[in-house]
CSV table of C-alpha atoms (C1' of nucleotides) in Angstrom, one decimal:
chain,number,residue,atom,x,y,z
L,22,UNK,CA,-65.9,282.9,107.1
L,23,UNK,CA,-62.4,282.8,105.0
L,24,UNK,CA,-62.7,281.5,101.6
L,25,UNK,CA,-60.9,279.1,100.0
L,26,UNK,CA,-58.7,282.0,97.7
L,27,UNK,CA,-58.4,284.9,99.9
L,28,UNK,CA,-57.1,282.6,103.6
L,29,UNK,CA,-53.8,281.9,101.3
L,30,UNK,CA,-50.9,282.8,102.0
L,31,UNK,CA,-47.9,284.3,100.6
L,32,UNK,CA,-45.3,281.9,99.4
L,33,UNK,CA,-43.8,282.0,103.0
L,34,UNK,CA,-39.8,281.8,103.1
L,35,UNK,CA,-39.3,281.8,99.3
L,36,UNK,CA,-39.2,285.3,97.8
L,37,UNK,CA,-42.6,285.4,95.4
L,38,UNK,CA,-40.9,286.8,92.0
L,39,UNK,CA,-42.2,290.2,91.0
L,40,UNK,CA,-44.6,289.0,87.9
L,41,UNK,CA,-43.8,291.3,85.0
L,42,UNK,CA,-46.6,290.1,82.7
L,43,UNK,CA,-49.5,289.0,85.4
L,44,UNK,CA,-51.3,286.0,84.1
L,45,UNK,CA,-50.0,285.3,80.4
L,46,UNK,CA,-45.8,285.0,81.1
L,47,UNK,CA,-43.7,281.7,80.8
L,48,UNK,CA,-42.9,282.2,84.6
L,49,UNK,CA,-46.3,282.6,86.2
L,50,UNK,CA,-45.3,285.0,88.8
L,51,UNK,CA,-46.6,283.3,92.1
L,52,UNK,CA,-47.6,279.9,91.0
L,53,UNK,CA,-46.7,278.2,94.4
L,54,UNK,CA,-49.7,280.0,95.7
L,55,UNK,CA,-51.8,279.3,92.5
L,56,UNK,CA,-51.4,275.8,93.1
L,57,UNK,CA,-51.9,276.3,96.8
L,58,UNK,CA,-55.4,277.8,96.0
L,59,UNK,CA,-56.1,275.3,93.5
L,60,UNK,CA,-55.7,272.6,96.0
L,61,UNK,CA,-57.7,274.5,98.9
L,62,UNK,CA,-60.3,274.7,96.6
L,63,UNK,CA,-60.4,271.0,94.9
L,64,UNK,CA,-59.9,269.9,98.6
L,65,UNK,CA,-63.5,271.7,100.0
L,66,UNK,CA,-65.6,271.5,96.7
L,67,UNK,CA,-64.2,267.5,95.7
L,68,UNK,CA,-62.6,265.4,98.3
L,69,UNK,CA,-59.5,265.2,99.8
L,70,UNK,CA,-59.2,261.7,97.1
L,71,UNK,CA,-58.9,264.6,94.3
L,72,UNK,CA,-55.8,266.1,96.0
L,73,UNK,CA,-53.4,264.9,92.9
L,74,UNK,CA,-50.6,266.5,91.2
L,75,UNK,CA,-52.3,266.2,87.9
L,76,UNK,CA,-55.7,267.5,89.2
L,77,UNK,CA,-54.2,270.2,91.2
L,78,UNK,CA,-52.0,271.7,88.4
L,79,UNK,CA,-54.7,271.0,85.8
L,80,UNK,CA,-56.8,272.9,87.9
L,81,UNK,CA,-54.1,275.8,87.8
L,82,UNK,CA,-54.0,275.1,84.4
L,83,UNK,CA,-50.2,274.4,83.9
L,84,UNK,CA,-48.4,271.1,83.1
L,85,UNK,CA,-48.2,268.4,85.0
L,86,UNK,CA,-45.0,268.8,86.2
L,87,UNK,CA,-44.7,272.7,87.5
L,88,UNK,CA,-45.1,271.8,91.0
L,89,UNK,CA,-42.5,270.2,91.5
L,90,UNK,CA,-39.7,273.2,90.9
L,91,UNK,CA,-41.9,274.6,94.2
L,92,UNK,CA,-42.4,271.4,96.0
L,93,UNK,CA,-40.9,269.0,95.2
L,94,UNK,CA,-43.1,266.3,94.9
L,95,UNK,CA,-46.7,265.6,96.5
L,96,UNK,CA,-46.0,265.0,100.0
L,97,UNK,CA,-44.4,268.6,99.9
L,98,UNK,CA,-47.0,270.5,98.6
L,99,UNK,CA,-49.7,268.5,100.6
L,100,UNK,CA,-47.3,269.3,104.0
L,101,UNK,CA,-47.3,272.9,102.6
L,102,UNK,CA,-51.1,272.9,102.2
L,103,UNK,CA,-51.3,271.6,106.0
L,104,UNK,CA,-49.1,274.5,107.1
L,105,UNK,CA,-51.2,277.0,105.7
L,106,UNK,CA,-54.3,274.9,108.0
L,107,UNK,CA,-52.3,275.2,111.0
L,108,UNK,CA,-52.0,279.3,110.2
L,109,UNK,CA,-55.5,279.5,109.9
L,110,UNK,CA,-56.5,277.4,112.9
L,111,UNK,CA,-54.2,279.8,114.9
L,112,UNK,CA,-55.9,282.5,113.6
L,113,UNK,CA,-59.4,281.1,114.5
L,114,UNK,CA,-58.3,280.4,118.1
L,115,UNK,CA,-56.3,283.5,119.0
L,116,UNK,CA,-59.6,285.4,119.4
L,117,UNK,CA,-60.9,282.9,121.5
L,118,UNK,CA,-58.4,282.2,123.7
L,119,UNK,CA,-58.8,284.7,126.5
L,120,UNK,CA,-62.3,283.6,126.8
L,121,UNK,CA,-61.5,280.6,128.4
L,122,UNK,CA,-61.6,276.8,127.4
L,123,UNK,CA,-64.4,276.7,125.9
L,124,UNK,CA,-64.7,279.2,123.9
L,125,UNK,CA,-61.3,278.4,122.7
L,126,UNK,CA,-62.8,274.4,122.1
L,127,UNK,CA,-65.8,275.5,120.4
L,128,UNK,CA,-63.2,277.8,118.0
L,129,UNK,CA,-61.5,274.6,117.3
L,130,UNK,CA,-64.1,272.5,116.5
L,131,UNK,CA,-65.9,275.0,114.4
L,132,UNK,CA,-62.8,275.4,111.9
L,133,UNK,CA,-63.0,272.0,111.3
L,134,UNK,CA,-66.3,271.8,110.7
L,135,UNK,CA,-66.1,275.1,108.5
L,136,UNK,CA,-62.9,273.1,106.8
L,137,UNK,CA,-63.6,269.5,106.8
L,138,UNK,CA,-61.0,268.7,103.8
L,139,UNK,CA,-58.2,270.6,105.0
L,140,UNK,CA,-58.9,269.9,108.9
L,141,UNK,CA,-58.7,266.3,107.9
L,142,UNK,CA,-55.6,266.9,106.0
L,143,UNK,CA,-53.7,268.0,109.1
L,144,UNK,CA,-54.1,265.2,110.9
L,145,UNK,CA,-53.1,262.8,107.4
L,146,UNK,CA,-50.0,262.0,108.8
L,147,UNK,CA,-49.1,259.7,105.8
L,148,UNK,CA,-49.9,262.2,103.3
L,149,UNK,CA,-48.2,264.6,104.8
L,150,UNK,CA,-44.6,265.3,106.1
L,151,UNK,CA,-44.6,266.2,109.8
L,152,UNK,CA,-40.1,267.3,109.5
L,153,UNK,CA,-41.0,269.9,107.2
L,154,UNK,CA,-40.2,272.9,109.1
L,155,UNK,CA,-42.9,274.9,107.8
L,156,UNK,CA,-45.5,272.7,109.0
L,157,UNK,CA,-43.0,271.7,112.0
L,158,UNK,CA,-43.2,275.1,113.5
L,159,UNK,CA,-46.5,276.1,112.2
L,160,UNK,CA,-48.2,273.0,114.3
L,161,UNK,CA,-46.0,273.8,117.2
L,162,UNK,CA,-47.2,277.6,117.4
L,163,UNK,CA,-50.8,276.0,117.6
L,164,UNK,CA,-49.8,273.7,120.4
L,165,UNK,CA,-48.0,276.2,122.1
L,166,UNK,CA,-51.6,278.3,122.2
L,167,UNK,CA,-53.1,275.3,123.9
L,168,UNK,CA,-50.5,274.6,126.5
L,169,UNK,CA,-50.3,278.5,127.3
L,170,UNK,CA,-54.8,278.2,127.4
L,171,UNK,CA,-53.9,275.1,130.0
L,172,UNK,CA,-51.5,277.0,132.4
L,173,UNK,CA,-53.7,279.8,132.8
L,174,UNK,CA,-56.6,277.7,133.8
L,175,UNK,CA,-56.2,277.0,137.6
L,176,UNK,CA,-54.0,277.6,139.9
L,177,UNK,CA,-50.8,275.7,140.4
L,178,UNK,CA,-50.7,272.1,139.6
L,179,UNK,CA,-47.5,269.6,139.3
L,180,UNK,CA,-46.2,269.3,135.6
L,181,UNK,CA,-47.5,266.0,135.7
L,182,UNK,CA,-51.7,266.3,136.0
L,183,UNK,CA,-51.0,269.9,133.3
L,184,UNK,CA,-50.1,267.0,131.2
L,185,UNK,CA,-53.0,264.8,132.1
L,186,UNK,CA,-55.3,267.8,131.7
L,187,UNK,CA,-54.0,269.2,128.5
L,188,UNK,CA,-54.2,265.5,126.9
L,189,UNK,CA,-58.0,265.5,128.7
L,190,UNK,CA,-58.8,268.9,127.0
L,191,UNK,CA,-57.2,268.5,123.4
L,192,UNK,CA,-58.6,265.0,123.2
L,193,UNK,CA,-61.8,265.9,124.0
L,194,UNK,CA,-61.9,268.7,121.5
L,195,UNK,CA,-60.0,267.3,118.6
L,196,UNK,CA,-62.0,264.3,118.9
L,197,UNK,CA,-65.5,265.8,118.7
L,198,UNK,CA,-63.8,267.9,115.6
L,199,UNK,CA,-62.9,264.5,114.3
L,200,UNK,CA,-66.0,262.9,114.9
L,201,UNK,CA,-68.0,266.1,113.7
L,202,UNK,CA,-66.4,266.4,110.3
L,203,UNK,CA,-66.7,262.6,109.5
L,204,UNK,CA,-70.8,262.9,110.2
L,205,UNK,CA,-70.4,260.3,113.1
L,206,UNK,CA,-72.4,263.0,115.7
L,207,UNK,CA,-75.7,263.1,113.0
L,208,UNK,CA,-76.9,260.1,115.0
L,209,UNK,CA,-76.6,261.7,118.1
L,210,UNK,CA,-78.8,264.9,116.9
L,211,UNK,CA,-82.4,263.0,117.1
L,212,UNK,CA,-84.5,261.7,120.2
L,213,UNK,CA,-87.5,261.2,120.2
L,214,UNK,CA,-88.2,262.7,117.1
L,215,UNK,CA,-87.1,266.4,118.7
L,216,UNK,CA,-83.8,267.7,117.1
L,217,UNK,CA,-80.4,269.6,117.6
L,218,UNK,CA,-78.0,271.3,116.4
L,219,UNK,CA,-74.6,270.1,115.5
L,220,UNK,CA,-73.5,273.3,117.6
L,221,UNK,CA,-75.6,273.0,120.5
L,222,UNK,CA,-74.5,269.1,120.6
L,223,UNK,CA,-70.9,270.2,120.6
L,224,UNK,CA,-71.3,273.3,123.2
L,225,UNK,CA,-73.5,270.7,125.5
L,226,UNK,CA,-70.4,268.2,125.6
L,227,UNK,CA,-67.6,270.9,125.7
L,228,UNK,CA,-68.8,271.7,129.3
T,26,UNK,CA,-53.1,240.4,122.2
T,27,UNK,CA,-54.2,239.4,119.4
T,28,UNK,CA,-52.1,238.7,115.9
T,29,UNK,CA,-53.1,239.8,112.6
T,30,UNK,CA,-53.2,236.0,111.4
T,31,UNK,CA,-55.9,234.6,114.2
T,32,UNK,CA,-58.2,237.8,114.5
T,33,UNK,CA,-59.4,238.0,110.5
T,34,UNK,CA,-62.8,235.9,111.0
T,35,UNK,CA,-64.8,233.8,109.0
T,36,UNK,CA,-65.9,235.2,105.9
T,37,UNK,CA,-69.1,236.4,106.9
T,38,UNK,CA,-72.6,236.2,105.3
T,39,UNK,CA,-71.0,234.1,102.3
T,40,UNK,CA,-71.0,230.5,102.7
T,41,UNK,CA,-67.3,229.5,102.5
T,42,UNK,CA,-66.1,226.8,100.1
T,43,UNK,CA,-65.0,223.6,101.8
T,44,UNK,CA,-61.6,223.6,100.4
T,45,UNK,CA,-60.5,220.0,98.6
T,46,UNK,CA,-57.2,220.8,97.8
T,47,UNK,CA,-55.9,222.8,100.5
T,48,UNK,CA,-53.4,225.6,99.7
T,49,UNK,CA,-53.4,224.2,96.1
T,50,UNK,CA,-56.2,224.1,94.1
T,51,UNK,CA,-57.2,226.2,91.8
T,52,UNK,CA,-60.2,227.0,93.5
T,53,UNK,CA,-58.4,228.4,96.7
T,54,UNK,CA,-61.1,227.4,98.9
T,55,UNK,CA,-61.0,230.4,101.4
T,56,UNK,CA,-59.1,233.4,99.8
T,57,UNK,CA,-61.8,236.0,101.1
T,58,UNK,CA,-60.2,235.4,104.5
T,59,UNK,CA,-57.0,235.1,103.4
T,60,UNK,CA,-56.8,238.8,101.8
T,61,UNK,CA,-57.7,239.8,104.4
T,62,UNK,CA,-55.3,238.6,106.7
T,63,UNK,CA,-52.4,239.6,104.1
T,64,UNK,CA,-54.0,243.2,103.9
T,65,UNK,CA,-54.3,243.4,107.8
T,66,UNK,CA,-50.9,242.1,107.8
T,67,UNK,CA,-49.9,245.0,105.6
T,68,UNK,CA,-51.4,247.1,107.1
T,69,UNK,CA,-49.6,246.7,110.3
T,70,UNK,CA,-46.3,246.0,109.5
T,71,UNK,CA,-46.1,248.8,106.8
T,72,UNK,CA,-48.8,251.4,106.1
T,73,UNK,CA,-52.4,252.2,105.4
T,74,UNK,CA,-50.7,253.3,102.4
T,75,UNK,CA,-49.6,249.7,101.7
T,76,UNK,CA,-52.9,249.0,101.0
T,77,UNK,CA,-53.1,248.3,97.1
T,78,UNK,CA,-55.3,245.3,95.4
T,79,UNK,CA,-51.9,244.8,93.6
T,80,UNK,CA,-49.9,244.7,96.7
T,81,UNK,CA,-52.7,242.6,99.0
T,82,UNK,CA,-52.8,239.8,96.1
T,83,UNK,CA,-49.4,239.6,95.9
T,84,UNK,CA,-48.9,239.1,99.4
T,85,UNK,CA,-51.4,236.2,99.0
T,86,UNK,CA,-49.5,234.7,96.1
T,87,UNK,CA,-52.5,235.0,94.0
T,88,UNK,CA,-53.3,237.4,90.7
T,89,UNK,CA,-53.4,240.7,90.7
T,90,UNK,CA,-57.9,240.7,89.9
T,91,UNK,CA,-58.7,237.5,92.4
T,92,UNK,CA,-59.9,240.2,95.0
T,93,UNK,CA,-62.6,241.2,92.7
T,94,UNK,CA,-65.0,238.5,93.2
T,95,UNK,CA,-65.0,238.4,96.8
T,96,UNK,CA,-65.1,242.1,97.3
T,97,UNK,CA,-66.0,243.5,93.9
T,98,UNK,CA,-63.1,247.0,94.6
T,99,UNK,CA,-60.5,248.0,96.6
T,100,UNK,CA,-63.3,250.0,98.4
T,101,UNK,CA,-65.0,247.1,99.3
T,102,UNK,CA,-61.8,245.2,100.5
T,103,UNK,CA,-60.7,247.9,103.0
T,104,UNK,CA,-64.7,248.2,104.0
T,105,UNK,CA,-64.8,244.3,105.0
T,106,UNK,CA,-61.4,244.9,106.7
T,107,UNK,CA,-62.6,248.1,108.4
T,108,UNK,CA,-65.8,245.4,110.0
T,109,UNK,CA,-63.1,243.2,111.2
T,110,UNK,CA,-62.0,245.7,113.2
T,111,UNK,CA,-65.4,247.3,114.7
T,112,UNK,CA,-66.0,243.3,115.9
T,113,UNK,CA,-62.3,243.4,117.2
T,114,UNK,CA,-62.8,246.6,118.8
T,115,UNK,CA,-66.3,245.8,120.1
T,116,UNK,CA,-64.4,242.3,121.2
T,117,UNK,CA,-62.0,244.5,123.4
T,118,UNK,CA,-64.9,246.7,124.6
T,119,UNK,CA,-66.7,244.1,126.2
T,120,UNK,CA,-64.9,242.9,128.8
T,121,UNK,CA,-64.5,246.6,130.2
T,122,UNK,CA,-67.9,247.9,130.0
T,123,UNK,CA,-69.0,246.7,133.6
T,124,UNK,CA,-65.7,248.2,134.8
T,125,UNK,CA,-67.3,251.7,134.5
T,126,UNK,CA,-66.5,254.8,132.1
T,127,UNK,CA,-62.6,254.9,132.7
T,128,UNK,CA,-62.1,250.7,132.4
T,129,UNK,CA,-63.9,251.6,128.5
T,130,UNK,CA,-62.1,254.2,127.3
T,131,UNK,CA,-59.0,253.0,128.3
T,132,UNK,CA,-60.1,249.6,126.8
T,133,UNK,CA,-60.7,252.2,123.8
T,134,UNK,CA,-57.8,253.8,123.6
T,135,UNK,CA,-55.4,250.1,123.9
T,136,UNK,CA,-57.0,249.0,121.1
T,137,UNK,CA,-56.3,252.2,119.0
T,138,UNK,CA,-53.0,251.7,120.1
T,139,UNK,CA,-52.1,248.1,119.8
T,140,UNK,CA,-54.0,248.1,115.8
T,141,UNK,CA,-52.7,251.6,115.1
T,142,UNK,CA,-53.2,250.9,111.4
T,143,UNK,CA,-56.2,249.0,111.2
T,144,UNK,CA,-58.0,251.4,113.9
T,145,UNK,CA,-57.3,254.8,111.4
T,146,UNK,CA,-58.7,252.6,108.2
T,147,UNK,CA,-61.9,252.1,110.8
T,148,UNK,CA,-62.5,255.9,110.6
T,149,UNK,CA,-60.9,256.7,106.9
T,150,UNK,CA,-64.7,257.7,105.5
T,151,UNK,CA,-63.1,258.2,101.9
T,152,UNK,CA,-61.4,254.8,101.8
T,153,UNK,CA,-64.4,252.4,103.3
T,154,UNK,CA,-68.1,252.7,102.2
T,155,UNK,CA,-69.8,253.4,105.8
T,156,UNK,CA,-73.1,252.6,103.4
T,157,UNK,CA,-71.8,248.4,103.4
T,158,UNK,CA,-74.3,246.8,105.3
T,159,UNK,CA,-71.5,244.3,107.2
T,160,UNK,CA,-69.7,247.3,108.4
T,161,UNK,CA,-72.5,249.2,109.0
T,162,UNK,CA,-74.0,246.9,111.5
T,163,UNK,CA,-70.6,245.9,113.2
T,164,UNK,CA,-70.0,250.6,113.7
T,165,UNK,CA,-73.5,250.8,115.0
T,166,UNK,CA,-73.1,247.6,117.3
T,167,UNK,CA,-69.9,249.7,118.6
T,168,UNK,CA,-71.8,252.5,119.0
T,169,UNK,CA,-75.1,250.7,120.7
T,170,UNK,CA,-72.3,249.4,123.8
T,171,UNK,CA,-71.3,253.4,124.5
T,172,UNK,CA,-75.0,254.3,124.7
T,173,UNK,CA,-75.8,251.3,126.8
T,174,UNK,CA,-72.1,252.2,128.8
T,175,UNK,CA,-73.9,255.7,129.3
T,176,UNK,CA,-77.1,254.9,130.1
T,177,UNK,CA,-76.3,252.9,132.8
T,178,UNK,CA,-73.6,255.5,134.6
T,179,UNK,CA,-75.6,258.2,136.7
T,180,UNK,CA,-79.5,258.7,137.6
T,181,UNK,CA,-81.9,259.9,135.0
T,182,UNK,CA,-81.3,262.6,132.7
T,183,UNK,CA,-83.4,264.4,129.9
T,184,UNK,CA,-82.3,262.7,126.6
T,185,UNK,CA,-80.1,265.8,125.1
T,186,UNK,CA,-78.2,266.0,127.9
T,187,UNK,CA,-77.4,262.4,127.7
T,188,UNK,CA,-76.4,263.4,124.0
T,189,UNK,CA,-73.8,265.8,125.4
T,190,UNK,CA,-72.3,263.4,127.4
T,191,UNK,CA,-72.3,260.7,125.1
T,192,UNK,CA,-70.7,263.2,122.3
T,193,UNK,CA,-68.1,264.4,125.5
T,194,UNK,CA,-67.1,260.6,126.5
T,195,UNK,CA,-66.5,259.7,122.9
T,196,UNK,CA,-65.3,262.5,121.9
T,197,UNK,CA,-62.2,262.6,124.4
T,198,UNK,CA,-62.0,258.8,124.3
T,199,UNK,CA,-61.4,258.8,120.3
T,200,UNK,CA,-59.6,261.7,120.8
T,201,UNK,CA,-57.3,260.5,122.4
T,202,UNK,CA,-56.9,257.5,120.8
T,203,UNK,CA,-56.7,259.5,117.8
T,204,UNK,CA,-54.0,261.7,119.0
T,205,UNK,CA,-52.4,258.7,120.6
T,206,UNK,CA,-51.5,256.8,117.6
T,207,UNK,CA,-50.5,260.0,115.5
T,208,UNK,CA,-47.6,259.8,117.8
T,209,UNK,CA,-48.9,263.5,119.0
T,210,UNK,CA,-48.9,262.7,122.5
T,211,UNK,CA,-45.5,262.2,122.9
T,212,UNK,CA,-44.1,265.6,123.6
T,213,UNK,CA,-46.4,265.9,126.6
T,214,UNK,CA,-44.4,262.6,128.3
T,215,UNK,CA,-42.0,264.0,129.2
T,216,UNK,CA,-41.5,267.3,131.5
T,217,UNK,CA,-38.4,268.4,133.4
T,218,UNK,CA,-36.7,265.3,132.4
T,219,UNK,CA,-38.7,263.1,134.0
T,220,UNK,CA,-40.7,261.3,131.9
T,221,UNK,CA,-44.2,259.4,132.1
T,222,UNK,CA,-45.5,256.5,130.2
T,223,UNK,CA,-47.9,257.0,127.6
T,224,UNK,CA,-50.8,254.5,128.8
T,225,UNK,CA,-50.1,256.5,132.5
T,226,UNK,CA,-50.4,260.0,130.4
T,227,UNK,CA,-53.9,258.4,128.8
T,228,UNK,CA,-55.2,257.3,132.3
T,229,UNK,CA,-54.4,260.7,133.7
T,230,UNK,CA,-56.5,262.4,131.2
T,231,UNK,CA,-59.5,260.0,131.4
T,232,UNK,CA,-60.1,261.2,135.2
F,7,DG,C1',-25.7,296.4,77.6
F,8,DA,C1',-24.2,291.7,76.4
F,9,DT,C1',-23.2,287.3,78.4
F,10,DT,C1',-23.5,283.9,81.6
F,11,DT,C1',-26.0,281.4,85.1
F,12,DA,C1',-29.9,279.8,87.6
F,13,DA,C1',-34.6,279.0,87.9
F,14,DA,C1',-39.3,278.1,86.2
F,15,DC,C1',-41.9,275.5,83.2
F,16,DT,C1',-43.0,272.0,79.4
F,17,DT,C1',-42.8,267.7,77.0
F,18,DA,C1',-42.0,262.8,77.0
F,19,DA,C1',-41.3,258.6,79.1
F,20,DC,C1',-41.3,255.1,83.0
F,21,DA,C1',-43.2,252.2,86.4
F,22,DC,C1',-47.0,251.8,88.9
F,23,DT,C1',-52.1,251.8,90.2
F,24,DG,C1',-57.5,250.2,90.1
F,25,DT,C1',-60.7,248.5,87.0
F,26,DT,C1',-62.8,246.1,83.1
F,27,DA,C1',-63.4,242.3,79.7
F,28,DA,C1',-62.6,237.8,78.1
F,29,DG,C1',-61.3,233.2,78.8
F,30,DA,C1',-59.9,228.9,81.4
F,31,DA,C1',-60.5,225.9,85.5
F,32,DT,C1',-63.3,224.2,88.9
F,33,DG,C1',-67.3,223.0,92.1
F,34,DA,C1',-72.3,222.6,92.4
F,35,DT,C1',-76.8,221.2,90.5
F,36,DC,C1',-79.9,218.8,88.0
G,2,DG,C1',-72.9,213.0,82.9
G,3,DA,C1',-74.2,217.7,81.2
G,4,DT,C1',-75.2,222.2,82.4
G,5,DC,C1',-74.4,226.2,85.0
G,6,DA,C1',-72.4,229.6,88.1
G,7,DT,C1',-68.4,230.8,90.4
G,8,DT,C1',-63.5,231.4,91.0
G,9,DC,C1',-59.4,232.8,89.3
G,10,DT,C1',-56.0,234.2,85.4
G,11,DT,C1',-54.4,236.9,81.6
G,12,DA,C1',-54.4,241.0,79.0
G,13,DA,C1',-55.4,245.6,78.2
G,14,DC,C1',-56.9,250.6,79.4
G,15,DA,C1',-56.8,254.9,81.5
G,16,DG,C1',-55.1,257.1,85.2
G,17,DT,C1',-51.3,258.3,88.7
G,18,DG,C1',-46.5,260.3,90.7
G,19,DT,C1',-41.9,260.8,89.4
G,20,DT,C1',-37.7,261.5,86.6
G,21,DA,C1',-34.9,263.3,82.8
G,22,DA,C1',-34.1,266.3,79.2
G,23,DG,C1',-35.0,270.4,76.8
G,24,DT,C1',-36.9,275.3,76.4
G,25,DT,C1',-38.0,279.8,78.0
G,26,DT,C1',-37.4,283.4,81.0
G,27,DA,C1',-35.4,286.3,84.9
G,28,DA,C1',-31.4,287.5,87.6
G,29,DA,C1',-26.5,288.1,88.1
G,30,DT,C1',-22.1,289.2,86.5
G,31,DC,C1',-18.9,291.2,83.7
DNA sequence: GATTTAAACTTAACACTGTTAAGAATGATC
DNA sequence: GATCATTCTTAACAGTGTTAAGTTTAAATC
């Protein structure tokens, strides 16, 4: 279970400046990952409607404006926010992966569910900006830990059915994520007045 | 294929007003539909982010408040848009369901496809009230044709594994309708230079 | 070590948004 | 024909993202 403070990350390329007076100085010392923490945290405890400049660097409680030096505008520290998901969700499925498919679609689904807001974020694909190359390469390392799951499935195949199979398998899971984290599975949990799980549900139609 | 102009329907439970002065009056005699043609309209040749009150009057050449009557907030606007398409969708379902599983969700996926805009409002739960009885009705009517599409595939099964399979079938189908219109398909078309359309990619993986 | 330069951060303003309130125009009802 | 409810407009309010200009600090250069 990562928490919202503690799963972000340094400031990635951009050399964090050494604070010299932590907390109190005109230059805040690593305010690109305040403000990343600040908007993990509005984004799991509000909605992902909250996500706002103002709200965020309220929240971090600076002026309006002091994201932008670090982002540049919204989009960039949304697509920045999105990069540190697709870290995380790489860290959630390297464990799994060796296990097979379906551990490793269960490992997906579950850090959506555990992270609905910034799951859905991800996939906001006109909030954020897919050419940043942070989030570029970041998303790619996660698909790359699919297509390598794929290949060592079965044994040889043409090039052309992996693709069919690897759209099959990241459909399947991604949508069930999708569905799960926008309640649309609840429905599915009762019959005849017996229940399930949301987890069972999801390992039953991940076989 | 159906046009953004001649799929926007009737204007539901309200009555509409017989128009007298067509086009001119004051009174404009059906506006309710005619927002949301100009926001479907929007919506498809721009962006979900296109979607203001502001910007969906304007296109309908009347004032900037004339949606609130008919719709009472932006909310409910994109809500009573969203219904339009679950009827759409359930329109394109229909024809498919005898065809069997594959003939649905490939019926499912087109449609995701050919309204790429209008199919991600349908599942954008912080931009449409899911709680709107019109749009709740027209999602659960969608959703009664996959059960009845399920229930009538294979021999008897105990309800919760009928669950799992539901959750699995919709789950790859929106999936991949999902995936399909973020444009995150398209790196697995193509494959030692040869490349492979995207509805042939989609067919592939719904085997 | 002093000076210059570059960056972080703040304040103020602009154009834009959704929503509300009040008023004018019209159709429906009695 | 008078009343009433609805539709639609205008005006205003609080909020937003972004830009520009100015201030404060840290780093770099001499």
């Amino acid at each position: 279970m990562s928490s919202a403070s503690d799963s972000v990350r340094a400031s990635g390329r951009r050399p964090v400046t050494p604070r010299a007076h932590p907390g109190k100085a005109y230059h805040h010392g690593d305010l690109r990952a305040a403000l990343l923490c600040s908007a993990r945290t509005l984004l799991e405890e509000q909605s992902i409607a909250a996500l706002g400049l103002r709200a965020i660097t309220r929240h971090a409680g600076v002026s309006q404006t002091a994201a932008i030096p670090h982002f540049g505008n919204l989009t960039g520290l949304l697509s920045a926010l999105a990069t540190v998901g697709y870290e995380d969700l790489a860290d959630a499925l390297t464990p799994a992966l060796p296990q097979g498919a379906h551990a490793a679609g269960m490992a997906y689904v579950r850090f959506a569910i555990r992270n609905p807001g910034l799951f859905t974020l991800m996939f906001r694909s006109d909030a954020i900006d897919r050419k940043e190359p942070d989030l570029a390469a970041a998303s790619a390392q996660t698909s790359a830990m699919l297509t390598r799951l794929i290949g060592s499935l079965e044994g040889p195949r043409s090039s052309q059915t992996r693709a069919g199979t690897r759209a099959a398998l990241w459909g399947k899971v991604h949508g069930l994520a999708v569905l799960a984290v926008d309640g649309l599975l609840e429905p599915l949990l009762t019959f005849d007045g017996e229940e399930m799980s949301l987890d069972e549900l999801i390992a039953d139609a991940l076989r």
